[in-house]
Coordinates of C-alpha atoms in Angstrom, one line a residue:
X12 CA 0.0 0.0 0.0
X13 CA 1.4 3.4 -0.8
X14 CA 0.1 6.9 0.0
X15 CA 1.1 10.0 -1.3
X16 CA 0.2 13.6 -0.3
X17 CA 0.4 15.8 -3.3
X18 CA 0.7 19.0 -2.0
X19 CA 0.2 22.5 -3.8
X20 CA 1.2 25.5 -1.8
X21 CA -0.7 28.2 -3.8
X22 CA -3.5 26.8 -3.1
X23 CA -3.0 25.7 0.4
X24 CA -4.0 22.2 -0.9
X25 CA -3.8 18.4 -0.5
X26 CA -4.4 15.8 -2.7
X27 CA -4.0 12.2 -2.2
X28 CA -2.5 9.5 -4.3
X29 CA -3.5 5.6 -2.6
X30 CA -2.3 2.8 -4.4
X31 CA -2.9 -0.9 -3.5
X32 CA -1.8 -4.4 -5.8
X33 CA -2.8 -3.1 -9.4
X34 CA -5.2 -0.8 -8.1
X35 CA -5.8 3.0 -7.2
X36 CA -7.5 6.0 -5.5
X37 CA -7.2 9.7 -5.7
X38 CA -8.8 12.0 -3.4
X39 CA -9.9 15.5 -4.5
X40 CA -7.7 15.8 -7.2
X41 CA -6.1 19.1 -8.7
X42 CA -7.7 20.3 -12.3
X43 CA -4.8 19.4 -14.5
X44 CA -4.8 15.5 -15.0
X45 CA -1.7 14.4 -16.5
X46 CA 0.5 14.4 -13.7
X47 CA -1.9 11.6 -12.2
X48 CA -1.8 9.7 -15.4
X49 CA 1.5 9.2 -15.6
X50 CA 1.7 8.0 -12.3
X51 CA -0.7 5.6 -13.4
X52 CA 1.4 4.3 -15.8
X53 CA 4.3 4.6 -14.2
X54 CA 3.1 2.4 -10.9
X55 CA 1.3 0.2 -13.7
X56 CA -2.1 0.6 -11.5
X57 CA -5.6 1.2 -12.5
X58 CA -7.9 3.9 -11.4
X59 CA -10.2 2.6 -9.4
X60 CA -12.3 5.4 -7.5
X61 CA -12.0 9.4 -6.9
X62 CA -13.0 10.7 -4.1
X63 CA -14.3 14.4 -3.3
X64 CA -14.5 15.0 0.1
X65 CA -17.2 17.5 -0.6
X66 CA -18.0 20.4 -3.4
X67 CA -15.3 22.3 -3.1
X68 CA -15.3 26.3 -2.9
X69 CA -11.7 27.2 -2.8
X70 CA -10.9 25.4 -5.9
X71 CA -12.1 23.4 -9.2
X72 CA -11.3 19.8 -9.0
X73 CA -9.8 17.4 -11.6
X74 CA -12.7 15.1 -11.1
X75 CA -14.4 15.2 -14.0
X76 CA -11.7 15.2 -16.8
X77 CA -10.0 12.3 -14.7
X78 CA -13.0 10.4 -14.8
X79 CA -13.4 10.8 -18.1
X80 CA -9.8 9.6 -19.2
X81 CA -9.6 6.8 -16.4
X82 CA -13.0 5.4 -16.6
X83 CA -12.5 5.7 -12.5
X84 CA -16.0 6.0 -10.8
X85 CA -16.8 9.5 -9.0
X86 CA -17.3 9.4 -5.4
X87 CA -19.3 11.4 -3.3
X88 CA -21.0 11.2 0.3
X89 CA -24.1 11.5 1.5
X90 CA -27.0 14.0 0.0
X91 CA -24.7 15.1 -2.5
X92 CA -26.5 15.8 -5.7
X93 CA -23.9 16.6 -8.5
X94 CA -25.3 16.9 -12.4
X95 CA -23.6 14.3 -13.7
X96 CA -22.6 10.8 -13.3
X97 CA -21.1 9.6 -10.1
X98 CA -21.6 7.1 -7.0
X99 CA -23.2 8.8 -3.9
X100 CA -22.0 6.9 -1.0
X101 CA -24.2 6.0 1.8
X102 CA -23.0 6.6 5.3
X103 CA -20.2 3.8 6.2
X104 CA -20.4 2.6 2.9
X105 CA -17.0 0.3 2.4
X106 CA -15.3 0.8 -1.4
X107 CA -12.5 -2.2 -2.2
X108 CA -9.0 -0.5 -3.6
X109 CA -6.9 -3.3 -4.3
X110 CA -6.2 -5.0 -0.6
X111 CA -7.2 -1.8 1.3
X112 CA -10.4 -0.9 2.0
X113 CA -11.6 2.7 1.9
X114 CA -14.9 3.4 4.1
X115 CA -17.2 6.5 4.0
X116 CA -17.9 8.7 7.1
X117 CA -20.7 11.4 6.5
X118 CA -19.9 13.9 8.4
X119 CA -22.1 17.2 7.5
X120 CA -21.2 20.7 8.9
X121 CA -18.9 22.5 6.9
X122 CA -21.2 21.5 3.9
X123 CA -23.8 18.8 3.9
X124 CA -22.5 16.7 1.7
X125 CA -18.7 16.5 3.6
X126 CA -17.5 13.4 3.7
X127 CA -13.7 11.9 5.4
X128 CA -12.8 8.9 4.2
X129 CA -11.0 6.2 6.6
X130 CA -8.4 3.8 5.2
X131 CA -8.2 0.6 6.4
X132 CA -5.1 -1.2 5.4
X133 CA -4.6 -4.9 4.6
X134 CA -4.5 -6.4 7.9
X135 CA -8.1 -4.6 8.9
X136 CA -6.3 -2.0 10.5
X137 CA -7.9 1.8 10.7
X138 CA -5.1 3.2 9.3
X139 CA -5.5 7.1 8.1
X140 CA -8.5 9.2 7.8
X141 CA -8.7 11.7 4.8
X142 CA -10.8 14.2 6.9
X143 CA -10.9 16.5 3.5
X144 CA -12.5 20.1 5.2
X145 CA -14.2 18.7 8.5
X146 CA -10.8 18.6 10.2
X147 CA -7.9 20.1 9.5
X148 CA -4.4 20.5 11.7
X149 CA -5.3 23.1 14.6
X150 CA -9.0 23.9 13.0
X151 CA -12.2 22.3 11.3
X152 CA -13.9 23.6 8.4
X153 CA -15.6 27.2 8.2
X154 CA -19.4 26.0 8.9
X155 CA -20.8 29.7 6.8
X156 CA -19.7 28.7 3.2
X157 CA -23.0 26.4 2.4
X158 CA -25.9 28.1 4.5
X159 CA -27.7 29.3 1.5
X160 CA -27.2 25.8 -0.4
X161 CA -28.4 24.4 3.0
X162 CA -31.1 26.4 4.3
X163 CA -29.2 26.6 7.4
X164 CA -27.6 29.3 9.6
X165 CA -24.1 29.4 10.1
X166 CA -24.7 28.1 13.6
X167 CA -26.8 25.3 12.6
X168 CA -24.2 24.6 10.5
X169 CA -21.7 24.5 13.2
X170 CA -24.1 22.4 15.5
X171 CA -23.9 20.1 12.7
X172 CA -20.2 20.3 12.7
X173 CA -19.9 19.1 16.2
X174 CA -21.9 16.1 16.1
X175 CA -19.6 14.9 12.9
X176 CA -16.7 15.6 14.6
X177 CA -18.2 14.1 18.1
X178 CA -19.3 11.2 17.2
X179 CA -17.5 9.9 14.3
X180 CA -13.7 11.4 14.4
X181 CA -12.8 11.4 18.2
X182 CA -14.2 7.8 19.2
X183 CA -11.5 7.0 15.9
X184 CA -8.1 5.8 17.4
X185 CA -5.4 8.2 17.8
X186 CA -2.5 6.6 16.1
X187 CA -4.7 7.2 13.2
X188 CA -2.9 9.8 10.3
X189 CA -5.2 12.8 9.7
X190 CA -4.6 13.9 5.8
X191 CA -6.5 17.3 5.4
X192 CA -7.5 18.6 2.4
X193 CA -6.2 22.1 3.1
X194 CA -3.4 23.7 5.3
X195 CA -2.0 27.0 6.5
X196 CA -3.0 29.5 4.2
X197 CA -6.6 28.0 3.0
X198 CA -9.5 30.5 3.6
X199 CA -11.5 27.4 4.4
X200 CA -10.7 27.7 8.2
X201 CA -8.7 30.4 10.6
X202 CA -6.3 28.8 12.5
X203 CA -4.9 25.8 10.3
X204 CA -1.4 25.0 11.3
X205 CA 1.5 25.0 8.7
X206 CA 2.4 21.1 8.9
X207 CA 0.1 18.9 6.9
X208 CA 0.0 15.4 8.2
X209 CA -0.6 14.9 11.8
X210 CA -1.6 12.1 14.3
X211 CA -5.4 12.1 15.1
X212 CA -4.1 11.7 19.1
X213 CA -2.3 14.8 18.9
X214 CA -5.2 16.7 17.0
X215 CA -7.2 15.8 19.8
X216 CA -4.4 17.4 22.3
X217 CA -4.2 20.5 20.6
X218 CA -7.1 21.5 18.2
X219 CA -9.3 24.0 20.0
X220 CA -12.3 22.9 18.5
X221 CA -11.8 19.4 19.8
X222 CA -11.5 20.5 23.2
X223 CA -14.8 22.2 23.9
X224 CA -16.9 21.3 26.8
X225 CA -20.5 21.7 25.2
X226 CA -21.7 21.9 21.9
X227 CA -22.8 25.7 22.5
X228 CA -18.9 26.3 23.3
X229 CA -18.3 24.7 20.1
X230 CA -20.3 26.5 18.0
X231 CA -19.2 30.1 19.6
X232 CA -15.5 29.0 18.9
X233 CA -15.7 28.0 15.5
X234 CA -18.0 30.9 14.1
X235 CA -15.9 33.6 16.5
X236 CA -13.4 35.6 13.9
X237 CA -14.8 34.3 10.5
X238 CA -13.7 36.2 8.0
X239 CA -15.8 37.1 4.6
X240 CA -15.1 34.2 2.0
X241 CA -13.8 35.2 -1.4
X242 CA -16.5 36.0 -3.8
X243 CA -15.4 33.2 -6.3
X244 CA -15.7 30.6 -3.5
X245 CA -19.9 29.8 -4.7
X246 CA -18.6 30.0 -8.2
X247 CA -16.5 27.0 -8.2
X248 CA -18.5 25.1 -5.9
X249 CA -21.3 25.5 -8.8
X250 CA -18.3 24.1 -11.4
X251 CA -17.3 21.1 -9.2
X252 CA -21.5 20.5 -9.1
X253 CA -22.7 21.0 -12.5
X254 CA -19.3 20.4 -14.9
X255 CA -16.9 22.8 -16.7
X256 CA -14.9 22.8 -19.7
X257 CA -11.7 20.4 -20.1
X258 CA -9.0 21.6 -19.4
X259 CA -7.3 20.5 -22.3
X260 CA -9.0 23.2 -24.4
X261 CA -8.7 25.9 -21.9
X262 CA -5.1 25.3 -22.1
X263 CA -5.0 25.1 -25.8
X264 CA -7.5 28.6 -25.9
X265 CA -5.0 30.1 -23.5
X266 CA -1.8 28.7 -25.4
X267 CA -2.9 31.2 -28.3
X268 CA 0.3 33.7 -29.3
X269 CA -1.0 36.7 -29.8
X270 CA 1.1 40.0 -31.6
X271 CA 0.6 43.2 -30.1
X272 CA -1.5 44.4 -32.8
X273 CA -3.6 41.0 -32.3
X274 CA -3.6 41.8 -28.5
X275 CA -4.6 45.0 -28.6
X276 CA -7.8 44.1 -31.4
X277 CA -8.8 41.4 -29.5
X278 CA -8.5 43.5 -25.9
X279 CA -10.8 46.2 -27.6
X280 CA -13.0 43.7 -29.0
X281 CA -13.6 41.7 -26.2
X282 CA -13.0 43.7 -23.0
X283 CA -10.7 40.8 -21.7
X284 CA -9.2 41.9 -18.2
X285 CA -5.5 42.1 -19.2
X286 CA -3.7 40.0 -16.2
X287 CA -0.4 40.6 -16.4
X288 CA 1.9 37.9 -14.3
X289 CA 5.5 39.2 -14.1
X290 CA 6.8 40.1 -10.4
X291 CA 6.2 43.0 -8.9
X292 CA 9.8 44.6 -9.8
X293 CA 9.0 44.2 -13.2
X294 CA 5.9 45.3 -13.8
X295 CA 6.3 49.0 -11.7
X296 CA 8.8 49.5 -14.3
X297 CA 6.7 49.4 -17.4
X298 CA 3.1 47.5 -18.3
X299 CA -0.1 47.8 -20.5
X300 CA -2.5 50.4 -19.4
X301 CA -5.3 48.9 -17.6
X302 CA -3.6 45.7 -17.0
X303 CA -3.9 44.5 -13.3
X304 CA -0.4 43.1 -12.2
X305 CA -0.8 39.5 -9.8
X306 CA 2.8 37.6 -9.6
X307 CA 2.8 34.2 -10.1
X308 CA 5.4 33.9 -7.8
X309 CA 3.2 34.1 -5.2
X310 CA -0.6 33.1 -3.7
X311 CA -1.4 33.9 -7.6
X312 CA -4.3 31.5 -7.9
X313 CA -6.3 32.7 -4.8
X314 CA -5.4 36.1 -5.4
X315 CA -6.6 36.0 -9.1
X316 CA -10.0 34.3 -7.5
X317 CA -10.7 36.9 -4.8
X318 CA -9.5 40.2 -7.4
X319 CA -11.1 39.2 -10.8
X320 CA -14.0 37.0 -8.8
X321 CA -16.1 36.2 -11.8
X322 CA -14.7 33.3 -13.5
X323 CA -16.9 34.0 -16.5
X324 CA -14.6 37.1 -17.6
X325 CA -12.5 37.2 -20.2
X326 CA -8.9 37.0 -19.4
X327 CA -5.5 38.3 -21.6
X328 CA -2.5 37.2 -20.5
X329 CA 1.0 38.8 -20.2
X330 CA 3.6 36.4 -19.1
X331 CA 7.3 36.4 -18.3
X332 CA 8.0 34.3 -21.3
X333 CA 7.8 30.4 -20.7
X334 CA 5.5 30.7 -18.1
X335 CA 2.4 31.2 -20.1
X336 CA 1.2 27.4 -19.5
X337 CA 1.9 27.9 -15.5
X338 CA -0.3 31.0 -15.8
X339 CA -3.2 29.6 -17.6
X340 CA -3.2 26.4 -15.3
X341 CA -3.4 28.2 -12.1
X342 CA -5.9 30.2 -13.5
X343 CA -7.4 27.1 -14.0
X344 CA -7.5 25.9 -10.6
X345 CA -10.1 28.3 -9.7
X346 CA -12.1 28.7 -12.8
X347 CA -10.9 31.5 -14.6
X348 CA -11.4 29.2 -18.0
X349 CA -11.8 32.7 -20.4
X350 CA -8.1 33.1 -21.4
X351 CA -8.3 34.0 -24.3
X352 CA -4.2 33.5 -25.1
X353 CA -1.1 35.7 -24.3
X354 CA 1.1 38.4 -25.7
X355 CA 3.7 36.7 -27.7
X356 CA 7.5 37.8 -26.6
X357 CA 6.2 39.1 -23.2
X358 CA 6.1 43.0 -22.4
X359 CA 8.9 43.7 -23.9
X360 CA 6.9 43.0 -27.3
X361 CA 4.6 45.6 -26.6
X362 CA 7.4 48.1 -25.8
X363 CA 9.0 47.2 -29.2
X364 CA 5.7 47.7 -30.9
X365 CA 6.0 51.2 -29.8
X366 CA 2.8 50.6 -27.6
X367 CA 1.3 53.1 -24.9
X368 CA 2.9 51.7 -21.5
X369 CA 2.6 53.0 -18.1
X370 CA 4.3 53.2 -14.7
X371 CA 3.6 52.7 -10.9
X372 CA 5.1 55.7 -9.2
X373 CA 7.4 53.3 -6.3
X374 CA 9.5 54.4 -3.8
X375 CA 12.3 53.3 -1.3
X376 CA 11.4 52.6 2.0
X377 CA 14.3 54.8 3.0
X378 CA 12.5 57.6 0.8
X379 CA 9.3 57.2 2.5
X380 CA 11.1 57.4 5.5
X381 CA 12.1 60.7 4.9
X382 CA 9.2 62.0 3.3
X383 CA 6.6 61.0 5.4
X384 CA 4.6 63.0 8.2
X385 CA 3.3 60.6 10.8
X386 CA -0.4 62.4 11.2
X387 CA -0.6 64.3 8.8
X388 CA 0.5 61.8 5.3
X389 CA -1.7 59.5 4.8
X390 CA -0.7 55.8 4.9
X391 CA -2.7 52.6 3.7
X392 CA -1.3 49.2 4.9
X393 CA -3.0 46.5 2.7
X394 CA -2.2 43.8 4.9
X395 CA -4.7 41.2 6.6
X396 CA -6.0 42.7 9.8
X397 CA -3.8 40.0 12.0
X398 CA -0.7 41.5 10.5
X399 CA -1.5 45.2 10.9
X400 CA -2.6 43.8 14.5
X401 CA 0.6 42.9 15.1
X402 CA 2.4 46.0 14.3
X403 CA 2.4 48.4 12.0
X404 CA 3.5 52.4 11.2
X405 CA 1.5 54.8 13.0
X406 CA -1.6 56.2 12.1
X407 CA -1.3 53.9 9.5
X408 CA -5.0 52.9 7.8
X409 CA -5.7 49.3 7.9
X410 CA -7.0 48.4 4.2
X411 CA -7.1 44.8 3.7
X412 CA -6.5 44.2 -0.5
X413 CA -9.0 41.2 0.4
X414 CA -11.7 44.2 0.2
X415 CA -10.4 46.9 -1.8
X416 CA -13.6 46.5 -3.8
X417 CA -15.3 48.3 -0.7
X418 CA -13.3 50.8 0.7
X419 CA -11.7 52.2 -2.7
X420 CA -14.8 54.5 -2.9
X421 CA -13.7 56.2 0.3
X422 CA -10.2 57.3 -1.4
X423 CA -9.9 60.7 -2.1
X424 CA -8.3 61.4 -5.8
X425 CA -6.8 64.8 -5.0
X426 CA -5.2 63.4 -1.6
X427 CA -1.7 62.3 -1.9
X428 CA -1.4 58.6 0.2
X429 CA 1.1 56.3 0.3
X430 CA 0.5 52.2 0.2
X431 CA 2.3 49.0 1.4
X432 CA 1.8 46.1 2.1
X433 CA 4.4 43.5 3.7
X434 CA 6.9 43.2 0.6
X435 CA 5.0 44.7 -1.9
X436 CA 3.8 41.6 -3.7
X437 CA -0.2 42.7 -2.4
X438 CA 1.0 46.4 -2.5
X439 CA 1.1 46.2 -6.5
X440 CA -1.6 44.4 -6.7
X441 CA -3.6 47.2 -4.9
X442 CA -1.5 49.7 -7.1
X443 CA -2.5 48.5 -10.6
X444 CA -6.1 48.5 -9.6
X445 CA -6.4 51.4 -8.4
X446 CA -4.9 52.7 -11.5
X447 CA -6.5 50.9 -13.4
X448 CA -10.2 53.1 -11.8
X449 CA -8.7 56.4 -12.5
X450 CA -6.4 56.7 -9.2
X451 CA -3.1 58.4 -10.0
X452 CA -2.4 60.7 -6.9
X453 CA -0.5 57.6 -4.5
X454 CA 3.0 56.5 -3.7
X455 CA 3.9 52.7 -3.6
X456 CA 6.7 51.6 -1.0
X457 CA 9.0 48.6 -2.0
X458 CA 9.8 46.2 0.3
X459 CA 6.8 46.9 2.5
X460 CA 6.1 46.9 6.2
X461 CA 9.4 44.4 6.4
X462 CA 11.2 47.3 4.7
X463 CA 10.1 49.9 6.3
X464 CA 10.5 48.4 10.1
X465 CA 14.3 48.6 9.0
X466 CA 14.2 52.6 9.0
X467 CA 13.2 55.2 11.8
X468 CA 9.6 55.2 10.6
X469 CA 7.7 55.2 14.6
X470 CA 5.5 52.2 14.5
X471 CA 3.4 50.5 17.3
X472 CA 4.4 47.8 19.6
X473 CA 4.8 44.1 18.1
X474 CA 2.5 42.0 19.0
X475 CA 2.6 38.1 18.4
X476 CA 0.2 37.5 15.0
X477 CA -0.5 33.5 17.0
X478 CA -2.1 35.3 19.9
X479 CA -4.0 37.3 17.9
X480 CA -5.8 35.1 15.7

């Protein structure tokens, strides 16, 4: 028996690879396919079953094009009604993999349909529990995501939750393996730990939500600090349900070269968003007007989810060049399937075309050191709220980029303000929208808050982010 965690840090996400004699499982797979085909191949095993845990918010699963290439039934748990074809399990329902077994534990809360799946190895041993969002390391699963699907208030959700996680994961052995489907990072829970394979034992040690004394204790802990979900989140849930396109011919849509001219015509034509993926150094130096700037070397797929939000629109790409394929698949990953393809030869093409280009107006933290006013500039920090929390410059504003949507109509065009973020990865984000919607009259800082702390800027007292979350 093998079992691999496939792990993909972008998206905070785990995937699981179980292999047994000539046979196979995968467990909430990523969208792109071929990587688990050639394991296949590789092992020499068959694909037996996938397994999705639940309909997933945070990301589109590979489900359906792997079902469709594998002939490898689609699991699901309990009540779940998905529009096409697929096996919904009943509650302790037992699936054969090879000499493993894989059994089905219904355990509704964080959406009804959630399901874990237990292992249990050749000898009849219960040997690791895929616990999918119902239990993660150090949290369980929001319980707020699925209360319109479910008719349910978030604290019916929760009360839900509890009896799952009760009833059906602690009376569960703890030398049992917990495999998660998200870790630190994931906007599916607040307080997920960074490792991503833990002992059910020590869950049950340190997880605050398994150490409540009542259900009513429960339910305050785990609604207390939710944050808003990303407005893609009910789009892909409504993918992973009713189907999408392959990915195959997004990728080959996306993989389209285009000229500048051809770029340009088909940006006019269309009113694609132009995404452009380069880092942050690169793009303050010179970039397509209009063009929103998110790095790929970063959180780019959740960040492209909770920015653009509707998966619908149509996407242009501008690439550092090779990484146009990385770009489109990420994309991907949360639905954006609209690319419509990417500027051959990168920026600098458009430059060389003699194209109309624009700048972000970016400053040294040493600069804004010596320009700024405490209390009388004006400063936005784009951090998360725990981070600004923890310390930040004074009389800073604390602007989340999570919801620039609602407080850029509070920004005053003809006031001067400066912006930063941590290392300005979020900071340029925040930049490019805002010139893309007409606001020219700011200052970006490079290197952010972790810049900045290095100079004589005042700033508040540290505080540790763990206490504060």
């Amino acid at each position: 028996m093998k079992i691999e965690q496939i792990y993909t840090g972008c998206l905070a996400h785990g995937a699981y690879y179980i292999s047994s004699k000539d046979e196979a499982a995968i467990i909430d797979p990523l969208r792109e396919t071929q990587p688990y085909i050639d394991r296949l191949e590789k092992d020499g095993v068959r694909l037996k079953y996938i397994f999705e845990t639940h309909f997933h918010a945070d990301f589109v699963s590979g489900h359906l094009d792997l079902s469709k290439k594998t002939k490898a039934a689609i699991v699901y748990g309990p009540t779940a009604k998905p529009e096409f074809e697929a096996i919904v399990a009943d509650d302790n329902q037992v699936f054969e993999v090879g000499n493993i077994k894989i059994k089905v534990l219904h355990t509704p809360g964080h959406t009804m349909e959630s399901s874990c799946f237990l292992l249990i190895d050749e000898t009849g041993k219960e040997t690791a529990l895929f616990s999918g969002d119902t239990l993660f390391l150090g949290d369980v699963g929001r319980p707020d995501l699925a209360q319109k699907a479910a008719g349910l208030t978030m604290e019916e959700l929760a009360g839900l939750l509890y009896e799952s996680l009760y009833n059906k994961i602690l009376p569960l052995p703890d030398d049992i393996t917990v495999y998660p489907a998200h870790g630190a990072g994931s906007a599916c829970g607040k307080n997920m730990m960074k490792e991503t394979v833990d002992s059910l034992g020590n869950q049950k040690k340190i997880n605050y939500a398994l150490n409540q004394p009542n259900k009513e204790a429960f339910i305050k802990a785990v609604t207390d600090g939710l944050l808003p979900p990303p407005g893609y989140f009910g789009m892909n849930v409504a993918m992973n349900k009713k189907g999408y396109e392959s990915f195959d011919e997004v990728l080959k849509n996306g993989m389209t070269a285009l000229t500048a001219d051809e770029f340009e015509a088909v940006a006019e034509a269309t009113g694609a968003l132009i995404l452009d993926t380069r880092n942050d150094a690169a793009f303050v130096r010179g970039f397509i007007p209009q063009s929103i700037n998110i790095g790929l070397s970063g959180d780019f797929a959740p960040w492209a989810g909770a920015m653009i939000v509707d998966v619908a629109q149509p996407i242009l790409l501008v690439t550092d060049i090779g990484r146009e394929e990385e770009a489109i698949t990420r994309l991907s990953r949360v639905g954006f399937d609209k690319v419509l393809g990417h500027l051959a030869g990168g920026f600098n093409a458009w430059e060389l075309a003699g194209k109309e280009t624009d700048t972000v107006n970016r400053i040294t933290a040493e600069q804004f050191a010596s320009e700024v006013k405490i209390g009388e500039s004006q400063i936005i920090d784009v951090r998360k709220e725990s981070e600004y929390a923890a310390e930040h410059v004074q009389e800073a504003y604390s602007k989340p980029l999570a919801y620039i949507n609602n407080w850029i109509k509070d920004i005053n065009p003809q006031q001067h303000f400066y912006l930063h973020c941590a290392g300005g990865y979020r900071s340029m984000i925040a930049a490019s929208i805002l010139l893309a919607r007409g606001f020219r009259n700011f200052t970006e800082v490079a290197g952010g808050f972790n810049a900045i702390a290095k100079t004589v800027v005042p700033k508040t007292n540290f505080k540790c982010q763990s206490k504060l979350i």
